[in-house]
mmCIF file of C-alpha atoms in Angstrom:
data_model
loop_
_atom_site.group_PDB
_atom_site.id
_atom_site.type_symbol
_atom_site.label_atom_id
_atom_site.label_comp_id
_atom_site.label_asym_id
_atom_site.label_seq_id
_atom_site.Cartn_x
_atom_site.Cartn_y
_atom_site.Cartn_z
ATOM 1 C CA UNK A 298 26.268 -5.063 -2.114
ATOM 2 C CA UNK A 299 23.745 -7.576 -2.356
ATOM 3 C CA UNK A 300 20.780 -6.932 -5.141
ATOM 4 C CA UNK A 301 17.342 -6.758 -4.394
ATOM 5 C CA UNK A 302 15.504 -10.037 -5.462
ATOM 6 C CA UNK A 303 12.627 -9.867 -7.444
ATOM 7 C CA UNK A 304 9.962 -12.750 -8.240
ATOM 8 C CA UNK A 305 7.888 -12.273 -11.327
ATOM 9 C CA UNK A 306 4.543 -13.426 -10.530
ATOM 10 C CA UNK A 307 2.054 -13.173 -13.829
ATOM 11 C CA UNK A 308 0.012 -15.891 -15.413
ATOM 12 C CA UNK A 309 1.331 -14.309 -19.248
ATOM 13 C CA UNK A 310 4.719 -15.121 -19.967
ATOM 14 C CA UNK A 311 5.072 -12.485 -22.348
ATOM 15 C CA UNK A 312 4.284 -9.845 -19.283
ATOM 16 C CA UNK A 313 7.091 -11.586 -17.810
ATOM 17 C CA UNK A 314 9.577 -11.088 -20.127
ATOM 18 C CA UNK A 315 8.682 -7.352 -20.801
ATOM 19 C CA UNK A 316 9.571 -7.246 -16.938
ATOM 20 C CA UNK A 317 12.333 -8.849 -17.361
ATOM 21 C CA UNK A 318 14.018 -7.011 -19.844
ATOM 22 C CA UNK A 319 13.013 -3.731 -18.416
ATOM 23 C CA UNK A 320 15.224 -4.284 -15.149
ATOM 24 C CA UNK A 321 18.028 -6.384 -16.437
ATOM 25 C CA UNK A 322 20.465 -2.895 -16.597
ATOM 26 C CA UNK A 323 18.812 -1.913 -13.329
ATOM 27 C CA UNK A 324 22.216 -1.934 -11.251
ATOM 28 C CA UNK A 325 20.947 -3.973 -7.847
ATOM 29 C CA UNK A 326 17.657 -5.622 -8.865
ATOM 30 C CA UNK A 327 18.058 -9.077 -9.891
ATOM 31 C CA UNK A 328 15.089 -11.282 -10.996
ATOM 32 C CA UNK A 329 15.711 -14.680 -9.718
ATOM 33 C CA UNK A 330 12.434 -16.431 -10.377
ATOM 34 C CA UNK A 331 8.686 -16.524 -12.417
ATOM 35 C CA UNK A 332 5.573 -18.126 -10.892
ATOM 36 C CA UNK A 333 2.703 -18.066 -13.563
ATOM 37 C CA UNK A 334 -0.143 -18.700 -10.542
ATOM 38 C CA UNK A 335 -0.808 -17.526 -6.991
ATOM 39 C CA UNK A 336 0.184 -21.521 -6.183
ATOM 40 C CA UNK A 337 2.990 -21.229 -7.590
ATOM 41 C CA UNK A 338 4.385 -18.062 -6.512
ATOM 42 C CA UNK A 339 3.562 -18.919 -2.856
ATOM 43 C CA UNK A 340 5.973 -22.237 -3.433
ATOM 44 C CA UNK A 341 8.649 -20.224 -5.091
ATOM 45 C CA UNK A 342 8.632 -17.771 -2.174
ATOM 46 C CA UNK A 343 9.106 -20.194 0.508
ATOM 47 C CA UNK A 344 11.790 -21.798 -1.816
ATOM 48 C CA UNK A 345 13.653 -18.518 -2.942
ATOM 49 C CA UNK A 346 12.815 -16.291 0.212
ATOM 50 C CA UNK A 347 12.635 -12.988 -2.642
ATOM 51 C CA UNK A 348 12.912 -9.254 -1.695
ATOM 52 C CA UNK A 349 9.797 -8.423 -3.618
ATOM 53 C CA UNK A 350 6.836 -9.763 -5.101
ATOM 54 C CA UNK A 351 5.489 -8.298 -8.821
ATOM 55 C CA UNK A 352 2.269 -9.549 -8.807
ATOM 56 C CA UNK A 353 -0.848 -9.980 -11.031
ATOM 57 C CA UNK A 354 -3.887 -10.198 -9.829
ATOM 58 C CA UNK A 355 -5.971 -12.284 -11.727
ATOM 59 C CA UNK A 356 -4.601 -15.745 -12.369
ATOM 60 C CA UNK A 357 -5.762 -19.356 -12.834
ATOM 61 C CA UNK A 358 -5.699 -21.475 -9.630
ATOM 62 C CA UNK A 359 -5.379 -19.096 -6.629
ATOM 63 C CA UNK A 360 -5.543 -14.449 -7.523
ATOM 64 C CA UNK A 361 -2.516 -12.323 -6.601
ATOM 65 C CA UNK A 362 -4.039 -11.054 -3.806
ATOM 66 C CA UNK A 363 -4.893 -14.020 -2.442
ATOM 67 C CA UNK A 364 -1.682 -15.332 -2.557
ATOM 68 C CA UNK A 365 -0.008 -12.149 -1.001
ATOM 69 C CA UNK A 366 -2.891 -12.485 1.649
ATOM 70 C CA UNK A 367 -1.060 -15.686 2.630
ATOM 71 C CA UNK A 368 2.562 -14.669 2.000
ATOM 72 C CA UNK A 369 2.302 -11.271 3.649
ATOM 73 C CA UNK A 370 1.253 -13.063 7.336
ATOM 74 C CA UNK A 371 4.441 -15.524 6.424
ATOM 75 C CA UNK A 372 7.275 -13.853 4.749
ATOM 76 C CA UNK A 373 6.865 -10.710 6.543
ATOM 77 C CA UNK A 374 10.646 -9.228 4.996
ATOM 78 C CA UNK A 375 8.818 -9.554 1.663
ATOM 79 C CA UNK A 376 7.574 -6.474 -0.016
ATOM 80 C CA UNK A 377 4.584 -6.998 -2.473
ATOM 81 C CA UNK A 378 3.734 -4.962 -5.379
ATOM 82 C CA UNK A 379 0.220 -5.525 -7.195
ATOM 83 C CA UNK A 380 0.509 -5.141 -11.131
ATOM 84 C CA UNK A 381 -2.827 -5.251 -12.457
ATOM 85 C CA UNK A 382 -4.989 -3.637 -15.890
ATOM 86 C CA UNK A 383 -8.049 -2.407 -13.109
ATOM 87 C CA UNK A 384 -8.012 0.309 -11.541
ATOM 88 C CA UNK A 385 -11.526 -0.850 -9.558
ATOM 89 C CA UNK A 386 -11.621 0.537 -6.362
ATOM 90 C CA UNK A 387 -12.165 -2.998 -5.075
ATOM 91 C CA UNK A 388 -8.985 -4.717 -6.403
ATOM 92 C CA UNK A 389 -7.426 -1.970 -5.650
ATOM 93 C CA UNK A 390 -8.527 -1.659 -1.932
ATOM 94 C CA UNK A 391 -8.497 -5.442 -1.386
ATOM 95 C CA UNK A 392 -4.441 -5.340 -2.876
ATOM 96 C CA UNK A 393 -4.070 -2.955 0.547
ATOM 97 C CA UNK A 394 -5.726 -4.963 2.896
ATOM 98 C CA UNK A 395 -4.113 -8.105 1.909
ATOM 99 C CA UNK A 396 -0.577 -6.542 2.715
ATOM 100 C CA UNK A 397 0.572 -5.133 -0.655
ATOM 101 C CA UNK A 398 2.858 -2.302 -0.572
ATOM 102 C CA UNK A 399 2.284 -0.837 -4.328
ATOM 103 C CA UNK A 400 -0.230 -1.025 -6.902
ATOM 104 C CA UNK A 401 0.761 -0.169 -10.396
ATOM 105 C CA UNK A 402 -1.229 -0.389 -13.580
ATOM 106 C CA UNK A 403 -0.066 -2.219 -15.907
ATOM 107 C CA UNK A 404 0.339 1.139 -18.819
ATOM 108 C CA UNK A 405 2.649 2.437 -16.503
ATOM 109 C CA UNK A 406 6.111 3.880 -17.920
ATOM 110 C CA UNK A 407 9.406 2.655 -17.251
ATOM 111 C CA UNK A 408 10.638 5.439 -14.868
ATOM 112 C CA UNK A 409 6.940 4.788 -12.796
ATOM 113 C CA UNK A 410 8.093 1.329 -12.506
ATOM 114 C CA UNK A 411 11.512 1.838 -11.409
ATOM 115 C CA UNK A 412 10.288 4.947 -9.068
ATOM 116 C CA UNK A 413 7.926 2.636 -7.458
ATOM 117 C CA UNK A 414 10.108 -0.531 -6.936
ATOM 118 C CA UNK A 415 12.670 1.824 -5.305
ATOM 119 C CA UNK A 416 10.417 3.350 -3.162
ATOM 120 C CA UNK A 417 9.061 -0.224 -1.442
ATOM 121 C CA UNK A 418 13.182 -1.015 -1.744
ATOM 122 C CA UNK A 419 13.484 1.301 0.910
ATOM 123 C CA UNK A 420 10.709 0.793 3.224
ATOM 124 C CA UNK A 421 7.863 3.263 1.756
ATOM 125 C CA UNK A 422 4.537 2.478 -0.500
ATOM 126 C CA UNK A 423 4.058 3.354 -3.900
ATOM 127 C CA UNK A 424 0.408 3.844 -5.746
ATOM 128 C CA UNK A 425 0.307 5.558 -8.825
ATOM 129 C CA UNK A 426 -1.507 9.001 -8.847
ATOM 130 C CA UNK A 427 -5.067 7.501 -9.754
ATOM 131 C CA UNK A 428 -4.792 4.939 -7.879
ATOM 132 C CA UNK A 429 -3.883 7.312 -4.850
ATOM 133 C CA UNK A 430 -6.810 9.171 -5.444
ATOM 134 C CA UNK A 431 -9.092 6.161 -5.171
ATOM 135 C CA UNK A 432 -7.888 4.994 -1.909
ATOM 136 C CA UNK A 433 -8.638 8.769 -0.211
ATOM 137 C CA UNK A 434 -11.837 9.103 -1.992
ATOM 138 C CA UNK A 435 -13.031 5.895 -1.039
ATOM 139 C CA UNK A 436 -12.005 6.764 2.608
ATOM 140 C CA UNK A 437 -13.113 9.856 2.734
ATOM 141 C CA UNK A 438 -16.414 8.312 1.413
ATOM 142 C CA UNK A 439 -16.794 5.301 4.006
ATOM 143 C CA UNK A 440 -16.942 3.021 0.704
ATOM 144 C CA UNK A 441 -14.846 -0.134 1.233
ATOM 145 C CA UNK A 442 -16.014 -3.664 0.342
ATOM 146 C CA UNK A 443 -17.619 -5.341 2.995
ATOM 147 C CA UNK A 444 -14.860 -7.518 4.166
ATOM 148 C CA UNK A 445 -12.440 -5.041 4.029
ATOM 149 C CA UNK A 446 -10.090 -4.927 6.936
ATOM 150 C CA UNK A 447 -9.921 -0.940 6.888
ATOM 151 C CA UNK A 448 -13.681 -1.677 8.659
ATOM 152 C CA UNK A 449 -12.381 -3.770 11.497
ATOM 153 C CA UNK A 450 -10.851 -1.953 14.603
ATOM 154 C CA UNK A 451 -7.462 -3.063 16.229
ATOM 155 C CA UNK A 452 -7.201 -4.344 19.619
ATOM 156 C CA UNK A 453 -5.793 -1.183 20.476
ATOM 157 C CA UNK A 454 -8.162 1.567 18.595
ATOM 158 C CA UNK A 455 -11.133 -0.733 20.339
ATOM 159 C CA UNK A 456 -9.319 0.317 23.780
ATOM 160 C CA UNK A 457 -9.262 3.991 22.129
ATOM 161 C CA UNK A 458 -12.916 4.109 22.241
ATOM 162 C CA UNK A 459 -13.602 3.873 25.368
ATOM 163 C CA UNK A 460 -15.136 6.628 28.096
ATOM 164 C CA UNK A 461 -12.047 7.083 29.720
ATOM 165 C CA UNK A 462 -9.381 6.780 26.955
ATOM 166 C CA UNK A 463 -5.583 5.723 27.788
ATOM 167 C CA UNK A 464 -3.621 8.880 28.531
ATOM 168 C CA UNK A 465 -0.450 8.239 26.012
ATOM 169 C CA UNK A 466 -2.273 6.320 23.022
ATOM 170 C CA UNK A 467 0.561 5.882 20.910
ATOM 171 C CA UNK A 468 -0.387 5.676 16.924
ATOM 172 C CA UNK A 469 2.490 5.334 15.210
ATOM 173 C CA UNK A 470 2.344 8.455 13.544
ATOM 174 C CA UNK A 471 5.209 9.686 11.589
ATOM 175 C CA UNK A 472 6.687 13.095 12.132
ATOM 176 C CA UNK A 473 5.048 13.716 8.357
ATOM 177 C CA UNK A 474 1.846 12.311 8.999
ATOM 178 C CA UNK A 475 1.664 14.751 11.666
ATOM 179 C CA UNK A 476 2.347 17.711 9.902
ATOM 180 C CA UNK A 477 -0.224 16.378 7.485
ATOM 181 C CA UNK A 478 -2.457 15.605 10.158
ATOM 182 C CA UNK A 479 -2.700 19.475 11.436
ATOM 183 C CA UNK A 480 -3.132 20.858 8.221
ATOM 184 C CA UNK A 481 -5.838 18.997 6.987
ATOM 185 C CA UNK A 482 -7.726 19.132 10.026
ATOM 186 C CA UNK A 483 -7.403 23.153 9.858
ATOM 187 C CA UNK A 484 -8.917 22.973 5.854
ATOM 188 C CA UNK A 485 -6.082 22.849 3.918
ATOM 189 C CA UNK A 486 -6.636 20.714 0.829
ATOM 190 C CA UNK A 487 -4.431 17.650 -0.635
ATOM 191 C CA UNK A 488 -2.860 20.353 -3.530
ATOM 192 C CA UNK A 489 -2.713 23.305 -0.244
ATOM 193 C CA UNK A 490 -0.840 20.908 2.003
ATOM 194 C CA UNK A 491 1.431 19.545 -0.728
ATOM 195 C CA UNK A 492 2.895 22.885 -1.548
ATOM 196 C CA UNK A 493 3.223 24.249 2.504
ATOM 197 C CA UNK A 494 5.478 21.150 2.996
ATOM 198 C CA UNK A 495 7.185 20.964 -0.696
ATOM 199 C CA UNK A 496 5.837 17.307 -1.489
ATOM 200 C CA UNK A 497 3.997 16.101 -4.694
ATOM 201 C CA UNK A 498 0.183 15.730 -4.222
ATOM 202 C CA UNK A 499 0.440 11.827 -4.680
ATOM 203 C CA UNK A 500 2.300 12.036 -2.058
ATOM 204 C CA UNK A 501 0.150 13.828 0.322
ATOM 205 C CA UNK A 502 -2.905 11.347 -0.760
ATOM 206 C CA UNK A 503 -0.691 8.665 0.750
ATOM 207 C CA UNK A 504 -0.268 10.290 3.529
ATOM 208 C CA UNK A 505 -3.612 10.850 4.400
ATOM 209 C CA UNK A 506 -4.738 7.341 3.188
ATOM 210 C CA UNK A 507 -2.400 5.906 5.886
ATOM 211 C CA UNK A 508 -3.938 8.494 8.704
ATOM 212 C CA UNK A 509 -7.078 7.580 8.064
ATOM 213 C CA UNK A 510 -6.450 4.113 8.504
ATOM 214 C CA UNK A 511 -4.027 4.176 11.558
ATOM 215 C CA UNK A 512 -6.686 6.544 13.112
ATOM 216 C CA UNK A 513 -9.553 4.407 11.969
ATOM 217 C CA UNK A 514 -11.372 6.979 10.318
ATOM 218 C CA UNK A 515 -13.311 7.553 7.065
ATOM 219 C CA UNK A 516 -13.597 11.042 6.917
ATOM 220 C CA UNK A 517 -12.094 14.594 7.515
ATOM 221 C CA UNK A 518 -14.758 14.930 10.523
ATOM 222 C CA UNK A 519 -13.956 11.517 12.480
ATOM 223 C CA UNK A 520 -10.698 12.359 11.733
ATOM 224 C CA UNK A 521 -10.349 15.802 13.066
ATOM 225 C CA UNK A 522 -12.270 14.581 16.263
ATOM 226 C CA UNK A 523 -9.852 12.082 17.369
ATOM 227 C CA UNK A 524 -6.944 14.251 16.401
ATOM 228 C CA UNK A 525 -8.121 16.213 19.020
ATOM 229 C CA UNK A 526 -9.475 13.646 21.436
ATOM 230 C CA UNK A 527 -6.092 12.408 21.516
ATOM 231 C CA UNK A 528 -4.274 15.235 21.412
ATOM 232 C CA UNK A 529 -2.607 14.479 18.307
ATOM 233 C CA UNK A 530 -2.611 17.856 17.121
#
């Protein structure tokens, strides 16, 4: 089986090496490379083609998410996980818009990190329960910086708005994101929906986060309009 390559991208060497010795008995992960810049890790991407990204965020010459702005457009196999000491709803909603697939704060524990590299590993998105919490609550509270992409329609959702909409508007919605969808737009709350479909409350916050944003929506109103505009629900 081939491992799951991992590029270490932090500006402190000894962050590195904590990394580094944390998944060396991880059966399948493999660390093949360090970058101590956003420069530098875009150059050892294109040269080492990793499975993931563990990235900083603030760094001398050119920030994380910077760097997985670019590399996330480019390497589009690559996952990207943001490892950062903030928990500002800025970095934190910037780290999503520029394509990164996790955010972790640096205190996190050792089964946290694993948990959340496996979960990119196979396709999903991993934030870690406060940092869930900020990316609903600033959705559900229209507060996102002012270039944030979560404030600029697709081509299709700009087609959505129109008088007469498209009959089959297709969203992408997962069969979970639907069940989420229906319950929240009938009142349920994040903890009420978590235990009707036997998930973890972090995970229903995800959920949502990622319905608002397909839907391009900020709020449980706008959302539970076009969920029935569209006949989503």
């Amino acid at each position: 089986m081939d491992k799951f390559k991992i590029l270490l991208v932090d500006d402190h060497s000894l962050v590195r090496d904590g990394i580094k010795s944390l998944l060396a008995d991880q059966v399948g992960l493999e660390v093949i490379g360090e970058a101590s810049d956003g420069e530098e890790a875009i150059q050892f991407t294109a040269e080492l083609n990793p499975d993931l990204l563990i990235c900083d965020i603030r760094m001398p010459n050119m920030t994380g998410i910077e760097a997985v702005s670019k590399l996330s457009k480019e390497f589009l196999a690559t996952k990207f996980i943001m490892l950062s000491m903030h928990d500002s709803e800025e970095y934190i909603l910037q780290s999503v818009q520029a394509g990164a697939h996790g955010y972790l704060l640096k205190d996190a524990g050792k089964e946290e990190f694993l948990k959340a590299i496996q979960t990119v590993k196979e396709g999903g998105k991993y934030y870690s329960g406060d940092v869930s919490s900020i990316l609903v609550n600033s959705l559900m509270g229209g507060s996102t910086p002012s270039n944030n992409i979560l404030d600029t329609p697709t081509k299709e959702e700009e087609v959505v708005f129109t008088d007469e909409p498209p009959v089959n508007v297709n969203f992408n919605l997962t069969k979970r994101e639907r069940q989420i969808l229906e319950k929240a737009v009938a009142g349920y709350s994040n903890k009420e929906i978590a235990e009707a479909l036997g998930i973890s409350k972090r995970t229903t916050e995800v959920h949502r986060f990622n319905l608002m944003k397909k839907l391009n929506v900020k709020n449980i109103l706008d959302l539970s309009n076009k969920a029935r505009k569209y006949g989503l629900i």
